[in-house]
Short mmCIF file of C-alpha atoms in Angstrom, two decimals:
data_model
loop_
_atom_site.label_atom_id
_atom_site.label_comp_id
_atom_site.label_asym_id
_atom_site.label_seq_id
_atom_site.Cartn_x
_atom_site.Cartn_y
_atom_site.Cartn_z
CA MET X 248 0.32 -0.13 -0.07
CA SER X 249 1.21 3.50 -0.95
CA THR X 250 1.78 5.96 1.38
CA THR X 251 -0.71 8.45 -0.23
CA GLU X 252 -3.41 5.19 0.22
CA ALA X 253 -2.15 4.65 4.32
CA GLY X 254 -2.73 8.23 4.07
CA ASP X 255 -6.65 8.18 3.33
CA LEU X 256 -7.32 5.33 5.47
CA TYR X 257 -6.18 6.98 8.16
CA LEU X 258 -7.77 10.33 7.47
CA HIS X 259 -11.18 9.06 6.25
CA PRO X 260 -13.67 7.12 8.24
CA ASP X 261 -14.24 3.84 6.75
CA ARG X 262 -16.49 0.95 6.97
CA ASN X 263 -15.36 -0.41 10.09
CA LEU X 264 -16.20 2.16 12.14
CA ALA X 265 -19.69 1.85 11.39
CA MET X 266 -20.00 -1.51 13.77
CA GLU X 267 -18.02 0.70 16.43
CA LEU X 268 -21.05 3.35 15.95
CA VAL X 269 -23.49 0.83 16.01
CA ARG X 270 -22.24 0.17 20.00
CA ALA X 271 -22.61 3.88 21.41
CA THR X 272 -26.47 3.61 19.67
CA GLU X 273 -27.34 0.68 20.53
CA ALA X 274 -26.19 1.38 23.84
CA ALA X 275 -27.88 4.67 24.21
CA ALA X 276 -31.31 2.85 23.49
CA ILE X 277 -30.57 0.06 25.47
CA ARG X 278 -29.87 2.44 29.13
CA ALA X 279 -33.21 4.54 27.91
CA THR X 280 -35.77 1.72 27.49
CA PRO X 281 -36.79 2.11 31.25
CA PHE X 282 -37.82 5.22 30.96
CA ILE X 283 -40.62 4.56 28.08
CA GLY X 284 -44.03 5.60 28.77
CA LYS X 285 -42.60 6.98 32.29
CA GLY X 286 -43.34 10.76 31.16
CA ASP X 287 -39.29 11.70 31.68
CA LYS X 288 -38.36 12.60 28.63
CA ASN X 289 -34.73 14.73 30.08
CA ALA X 290 -33.99 11.33 32.66
CA ALA X 291 -34.78 9.29 29.04
CA ASP X 292 -32.13 11.14 26.81
CA LYS X 293 -30.11 11.63 30.53
CA ALA X 294 -29.37 8.29 30.48
CA ALA X 295 -28.98 7.64 26.48
CA VAL X 296 -26.54 10.70 26.61
CA ASP X 297 -24.32 9.39 29.24
CA ALA X 298 -23.98 5.04 27.63
CA MET X 299 -23.60 6.48 24.47
CA ARG X 300 -20.52 9.28 25.49
CA LYS X 301 -18.88 6.70 27.34
CA PHE X 302 -18.69 4.13 24.37
CA LEU X 303 -17.97 6.61 21.92
CA GLY X 304 -14.99 7.15 24.22
CA THR X 305 -13.76 3.60 23.62
CA VAL X 306 -14.08 4.22 19.22
CA GLU X 307 -11.03 4.41 17.70
CA PHE X 308 -11.28 7.97 15.64
CA ASP X 309 -10.92 11.34 16.41
CA GLY X 310 -14.76 12.82 16.06
CA THR X 311 -15.62 16.37 17.00
CA VAL X 312 -19.39 16.97 17.62
CA VAL X 313 -20.77 19.30 14.60
CA ILE X 314 -24.11 18.95 16.23
CA GLY X 315 -25.27 17.83 19.37
CA GLU X 316 -29.18 17.37 20.53
CA GLY X 317 -30.90 19.05 23.53
CA GLU X 318 -30.15 22.41 23.68
CA LYS X 319 -33.50 23.38 22.27
CA ASP X 320 -35.52 21.03 24.85
CA GLU X 321 -33.22 22.36 27.54
CA ALA X 322 -32.27 18.61 27.94
CA PRO X 323 -28.70 17.06 28.74
CA MET X 324 -26.46 16.96 25.28
CA LEU X 325 -22.95 15.72 23.94
CA PHE X 326 -22.65 19.23 23.49
CA ASN X 327 -21.50 21.33 20.32
CA GLY X 328 -17.76 21.03 20.18
CA GLU X 329 -17.22 17.84 22.42
CA ARG X 330 -14.56 15.88 21.20
CA VAL X 331 -14.60 12.24 21.26
CA GLY X 332 -13.62 8.57 20.72
CA THR X 333 -9.31 7.96 20.92
CA GLY X 334 -8.12 10.74 19.46
CA THR X 335 -6.63 8.32 17.25
CA GLY X 336 -7.66 7.10 13.86
CA PRO X 337 -9.82 8.59 11.47
CA SER X 338 -10.36 12.87 12.19
CA CYS X 339 -14.87 12.81 11.60
CA ASP X 340 -17.74 15.42 12.10
CA ILE X 341 -20.00 13.85 14.41
CA ALA X 342 -23.80 14.36 14.45
CA VAL X 343 -25.19 12.99 17.63
CA ASP X 344 -28.72 12.68 19.12
CA PRO X 345 -28.70 10.09 21.75
CA ILE X 346 -33.01 9.82 21.46
CA ASP X 347 -34.55 11.39 18.31
CA GLY X 348 -38.14 11.65 19.79
CA THR X 349 -37.44 11.96 23.74
CA SER X 350 -40.94 13.27 24.19
CA LEU X 351 -42.24 9.73 22.01
CA THR X 352 -40.33 7.74 24.46
CA ALA X 353 -41.93 9.61 27.71
CA ALA X 354 -44.96 8.66 26.01
CA GLY X 355 -44.16 4.86 25.27
CA ARG X 356 -45.08 6.10 21.61
CA GLN X 357 -43.86 4.51 18.40
CA ASN X 358 -40.98 5.94 16.18
CA ALA X 359 -38.14 7.09 18.63
CA LEU X 360 -34.47 5.52 18.01
CA SER X 361 -31.04 7.25 19.24
CA MET X 362 -28.65 7.23 16.32
CA ILE X 363 -25.64 8.91 14.90
CA ALA X 364 -23.84 10.63 11.67
CA VAL X 365 -20.38 10.71 10.91
CA SER X 366 -18.82 12.34 7.61
CA ASP X 367 -15.01 13.57 6.91
CA ARG X 368 -13.70 16.42 8.90
CA GLY X 369 -14.87 19.77 8.07
CA SER X 370 -17.54 18.45 6.02
CA MET X 371 -20.82 18.74 7.65
CA LEU X 372 -22.43 22.06 7.73
CA ASP X 373 -22.80 23.73 11.43
CA ALA X 374 -26.66 25.26 11.47
CA SER X 375 -25.99 24.52 15.33
CA MET X 376 -27.18 28.59 15.43
CA VAL X 377 -30.40 28.30 14.22
CA PHE X 378 -32.56 24.87 15.70
CA TYR X 379 -35.19 25.06 12.32
CA MET X 380 -35.26 24.45 9.02
CA GLU X 381 -37.29 23.26 6.28
CA LYS X 382 -36.90 20.03 4.56
CA LEU X 383 -38.02 18.13 1.60
CA VAL X 384 -36.52 14.71 1.34
CA GLY X 385 -37.68 12.58 -1.75
CA GLY X 386 -36.21 9.54 -3.95
CA PRO X 387 -33.78 9.29 -6.74
CA GLU X 388 -37.08 9.31 -8.10
CA ALA X 389 -37.80 13.01 -7.04
CA ILE X 390 -34.55 14.23 -7.63
CA GLY X 391 -34.71 17.65 -10.91
CA VAL X 392 -38.63 16.86 -10.71
CA VAL X 393 -39.56 18.37 -7.04
CA ASP X 394 -38.26 21.19 -5.46
CA ILE X 395 -38.57 23.00 -2.06
CA ARG X 396 -39.20 26.33 -4.14
CA LYS X 397 -42.67 25.07 -5.66
CA PRO X 398 -46.16 24.79 -4.23
CA ILE X 399 -46.76 21.84 -2.30
CA GLY X 400 -49.55 20.33 -5.24
CA GLU X 401 -47.20 21.26 -7.75
CA ASN X 402 -44.12 18.85 -6.73
CA LEU X 403 -46.81 16.46 -5.63
CA ARG X 404 -48.22 16.77 -9.45
CA ALA X 405 -45.15 15.86 -11.12
CA LEU X 406 -43.26 13.13 -8.76
CA ALA X 407 -47.14 11.44 -9.98
CA ALA X 408 -45.92 11.94 -13.04
CA ALA X 409 -42.33 10.96 -12.94
CA THR X 410 -43.11 7.92 -11.47
CA GLY X 411 -46.66 6.82 -13.38
CA ARG X 412 -49.01 7.12 -10.87
CA GLU X 413 -51.85 9.14 -9.48
CA VAL X 414 -51.34 12.09 -6.64
CA GLY X 415 -53.59 10.02 -4.82
CA GLU X 416 -50.98 7.44 -4.66
CA LEU X 417 -49.06 9.59 -2.89
CA ARG X 418 -47.98 9.30 1.41
CA VAL X 419 -46.44 12.85 2.50
CA ALA X 420 -44.95 12.41 6.12
CA VAL X 421 -45.22 15.73 8.04
CA LEU X 422 -44.79 16.87 12.15
CA ASP X 423 -48.13 17.07 13.34
CA ARG X 424 -47.82 21.21 14.38
CA PRO X 425 -49.82 23.90 14.15
CA ARG X 426 -47.30 25.81 11.83
CA HIS X 427 -47.58 23.02 9.50
CA ALA X 428 -52.04 23.51 9.10
CA GLN X 429 -51.88 25.08 5.82
CA LEU X 430 -49.28 22.78 4.36
CA ILE X 431 -51.26 19.72 5.46
CA GLU X 432 -54.39 20.81 3.98
CA ASP X 433 -52.58 21.87 0.43
CA ILE X 434 -50.85 18.05 0.81
CA ARG X 435 -54.68 16.77 0.61
CA ALA X 436 -56.07 19.57 -1.94
CA ALA X 437 -53.66 18.40 -4.12
CA GLY X 438 -55.03 14.75 -3.81
CA ALA X 439 -52.29 13.21 -1.72
CA GLY X 440 -52.93 11.08 1.87
CA THR X 441 -50.94 12.08 4.82
CA ARG X 442 -48.78 10.57 7.39
CA LEU X 443 -48.63 13.28 10.22
CA LEU X 444 -45.67 12.36 12.77
CA LEU X 445 -45.79 12.92 16.34
CA ASP X 446 -42.09 13.63 16.23
CA GLY X 447 -39.09 12.25 14.85
CA ASP X 448 -38.52 13.70 11.03
CA VAL X 449 -35.40 11.45 10.77
CA ALA X 450 -36.92 8.16 10.37
CA ALA X 451 -39.63 9.59 7.99
CA GLY X 452 -37.18 11.42 6.04
CA ILE X 453 -34.95 8.42 5.52
CA ASN X 454 -38.20 6.26 4.57
CA ALA X 455 -39.11 8.60 1.81
CA ALA X 456 -35.97 7.93 0.22
CA ARG X 457 -35.76 4.17 0.38
CA TYR X 458 -36.82 1.63 -2.49
CA GLY X 459 -40.12 0.35 -2.01
CA SER X 460 -41.16 2.32 1.25
CA ARG X 461 -44.76 3.59 1.04
CA ILE X 462 -43.79 7.01 2.26
CA ASP X 463 -43.11 9.02 -1.21
CA LEU X 464 -41.99 12.47 0.26
CA CYS X 465 -41.32 14.20 4.04
CA VAL X 466 -41.77 18.06 3.81
CA GLY X 467 -42.39 20.22 6.89
CA THR X 468 -40.44 22.09 9.74
CA GLY X 469 -38.38 20.63 11.72
CA GLY X 470 -35.03 20.78 13.49
CA SER X 471 -31.74 21.68 11.25
CA PRO X 472 -29.62 18.90 13.42
CA GLU X 473 -31.89 16.90 11.94
CA GLY X 474 -31.60 17.83 9.17
CA VAL X 475 -27.84 17.41 8.51
CA ALA X 476 -28.26 14.16 10.00
CA THR X 477 -30.91 13.49 7.39
CA ALA X 478 -28.68 14.19 4.75
CA CYS X 479 -25.92 11.64 5.41
CA ALA X 480 -28.12 9.06 5.20
CA ILE X 481 -30.00 10.04 1.89
CA LYS X 482 -26.48 10.44 0.41
CA ALA X 483 -25.88 6.94 0.78
CA LEU X 484 -29.29 6.32 -0.75
CA GLY X 485 -28.99 8.04 -3.71
CA GLY X 486 -31.85 10.63 -2.61
CA LEU X 487 -32.65 14.13 -2.67
CA ILE X 488 -32.82 16.30 0.17
CA GLN X 489 -33.22 20.43 0.22
CA GLY X 490 -33.30 22.88 3.33
CA ARG X 491 -33.87 26.07 3.93
CA LEU X 492 -33.32 27.55 7.69
CA ALA X 493 -36.36 29.25 9.66
CA PRO X 494 -35.16 31.31 12.12
CA LYS X 495 -37.56 32.15 15.12
CA THR X 496 -36.39 35.35 15.69
CA ASP X 497 -34.34 38.08 14.04
CA ASP X 498 -31.46 37.48 17.06
CA GLU X 499 -31.58 33.64 15.58
CA LYS X 500 -30.92 35.13 11.84
CA GLN X 501 -28.54 37.33 13.32
CA LYS X 502 -26.18 34.87 14.93
CA GLY X 503 -27.15 32.75 11.73
CA LEU X 504 -25.59 35.27 9.53
CA ASP X 505 -22.78 35.89 12.01
CA ALA X 506 -21.52 31.82 11.66
CA GLY X 507 -21.83 32.57 7.48
CA LEU X 508 -25.07 30.81 7.00
CA GLN X 509 -27.43 31.70 4.26
CA PHE X 510 -31.49 32.32 4.46
CA ASP X 511 -33.70 31.90 1.66
CA HIS X 512 -30.88 29.84 0.10
CA VAL X 513 -31.94 26.01 -0.13
CA TYR X 514 -28.84 23.87 0.87
CA GLU X 515 -28.69 20.81 -0.66
CA ALA X 516 -27.10 17.48 0.24
CA ASP X 517 -23.69 18.29 -0.95
CA GLU X 518 -24.32 21.66 1.06
CA LEU X 519 -25.36 20.12 3.90
CA VAL X 520 -22.76 17.16 3.69
CA ARG X 521 -19.17 18.30 1.66
CA SER X 522 -18.75 14.81 1.86
CA ASP X 523 -19.04 11.44 -0.32
CA ASN X 524 -17.98 9.31 2.52
CA THR X 525 -20.83 9.49 5.70
CA PHE X 526 -22.07 7.24 7.45
CA PHE X 527 -25.98 7.08 9.49
CA VAL X 528 -26.19 4.37 11.90
CA ALA X 529 -29.98 4.34 13.96
CA THR X 530 -31.26 1.69 16.38
CA GLY X 531 -34.39 1.79 17.80
CA VAL X 532 -35.45 2.57 21.30
CA THR X 533 -39.36 2.26 20.56
CA ASP X 534 -40.85 0.41 17.36
CA GLY X 535 -41.12 2.11 14.20
CA ALA X 536 -41.29 2.26 10.86
CA LEU X 537 -37.46 2.38 10.11
CA VAL X 538 -36.49 -0.04 12.65
CA GLN X 539 -37.70 -2.03 15.81
CA GLY X 540 -36.83 -0.84 19.15
CA VAL X 541 -35.37 -2.60 21.97
CA ARG X 542 -37.39 -6.02 23.53
CA ARG X 543 -36.18 -7.82 26.73
CA LYS X 544 -37.22 -11.36 26.09
CA GLY X 545 -36.02 -13.53 29.86
CA PRO X 546 -32.30 -13.37 29.30
CA ILE X 547 -32.12 -11.38 26.71
CA ILE X 548 -32.04 -7.60 25.61
CA ARG X 549 -32.81 -7.48 21.38
CA THR X 550 -31.91 -4.60 19.50
CA GLU X 551 -31.81 -3.33 16.03
CA SER X 552 -30.04 -1.37 13.75
CA ILE X 553 -30.13 0.69 10.94
CA VAL X 554 -26.36 1.53 8.88
CA LEU X 555 -26.19 3.60 5.62
CA ARG X 556 -22.53 4.08 3.92
CA SER X 557 -22.37 6.53 0.86
CA ARG X 558 -19.42 5.63 -0.53
CA SER X 559 -20.79 2.01 -1.39
CA GLY X 560 -24.39 3.27 -1.00
CA THR X 561 -25.32 0.39 1.52
CA VAL X 562 -27.91 -0.48 3.83
CA ARG X 563 -27.41 -2.78 6.22
CA PHE X 564 -29.48 -3.95 8.94
CA VAL X 565 -28.55 -5.12 12.41
CA THR X 566 -29.92 -7.42 14.89
CA ALA X 567 -27.88 -7.64 18.45
CA GLU X 568 -28.67 -10.01 21.05
CA HIS X 569 -27.63 -8.85 24.21
CA LEU X 570 -27.10 -10.34 27.57
CA ALA X 571 -29.15 -8.56 29.92
CA GLN X 572 -27.44 -9.78 33.05
CA LYS X 573 -24.29 -7.96 31.53
CA TRP X 574 -26.55 -4.64 31.10
CA LEU X 575 -27.36 -5.27 34.56
CA ASP X 576 -23.65 -5.79 36.47
CA GLU X 577 -22.65 -2.54 34.73
CA SER X 578 -25.89 -0.60 36.65
#
């Protein structure tokens, strides 16, 4: 192997990193399980954060958290700028969410998951100054067909025509929020159906881009950290993602401008993540359309995870069985 090739392997995350990251999301999901349905989202998040931080500390890479979660919910968090890993191996940007769907977890609802997205150092858009982003996510068939700048009805008619279907056959995932009332009305007025989400638009975005999914588009305003993390997954699926920052206040917008962010600008996938070597790893906390949640069966704890890698364009599902006693011993 040449010196250049060896250097490339050292500088860039390789496929072996994926299984190490799965250990961290599995740990976060397992530790959050006792809090499912208990009504305390911060306690669930803290347990997941502590577990994820502990396991990330053993991974042989030099990771910097570019996008952490928790700040907008006043919850515990892996903070922006935090260094994780052993400090040796590939240098990486990380977007983390120990629980995407803390409210779902607290209420015992579906679609909560633990996730990590990774890319080459310096390649992730740091959108941490602006908490929300308007997003449009679809599969490969949506590229060059739909655009976030167009009315949703026009996009739905174009997508239906491009895929040889009727608009009435399309299903659009949207967070069920008051801010989306008009958007939901417009989707239905165009003839398409909605899949209203209580929380967790990352899983919905991935499903919108996956072949054979029952979701055709995921649209609406959600977290900007989730948007960047979703982009890492979409690049592995060859799908479409567009984002437009949505500041809630003038002060927030000014902070974004000071950080070099652009407004009235549509961020495409390659702007959200300027790398063709990305990973997205997620483990189910509660059952969902993407992965199943953590299950305890006698002496066994069962987890299901999804691993996406853009360089190889692969999607893998990892099912693991853990001896429950090992986790009890670590409590």
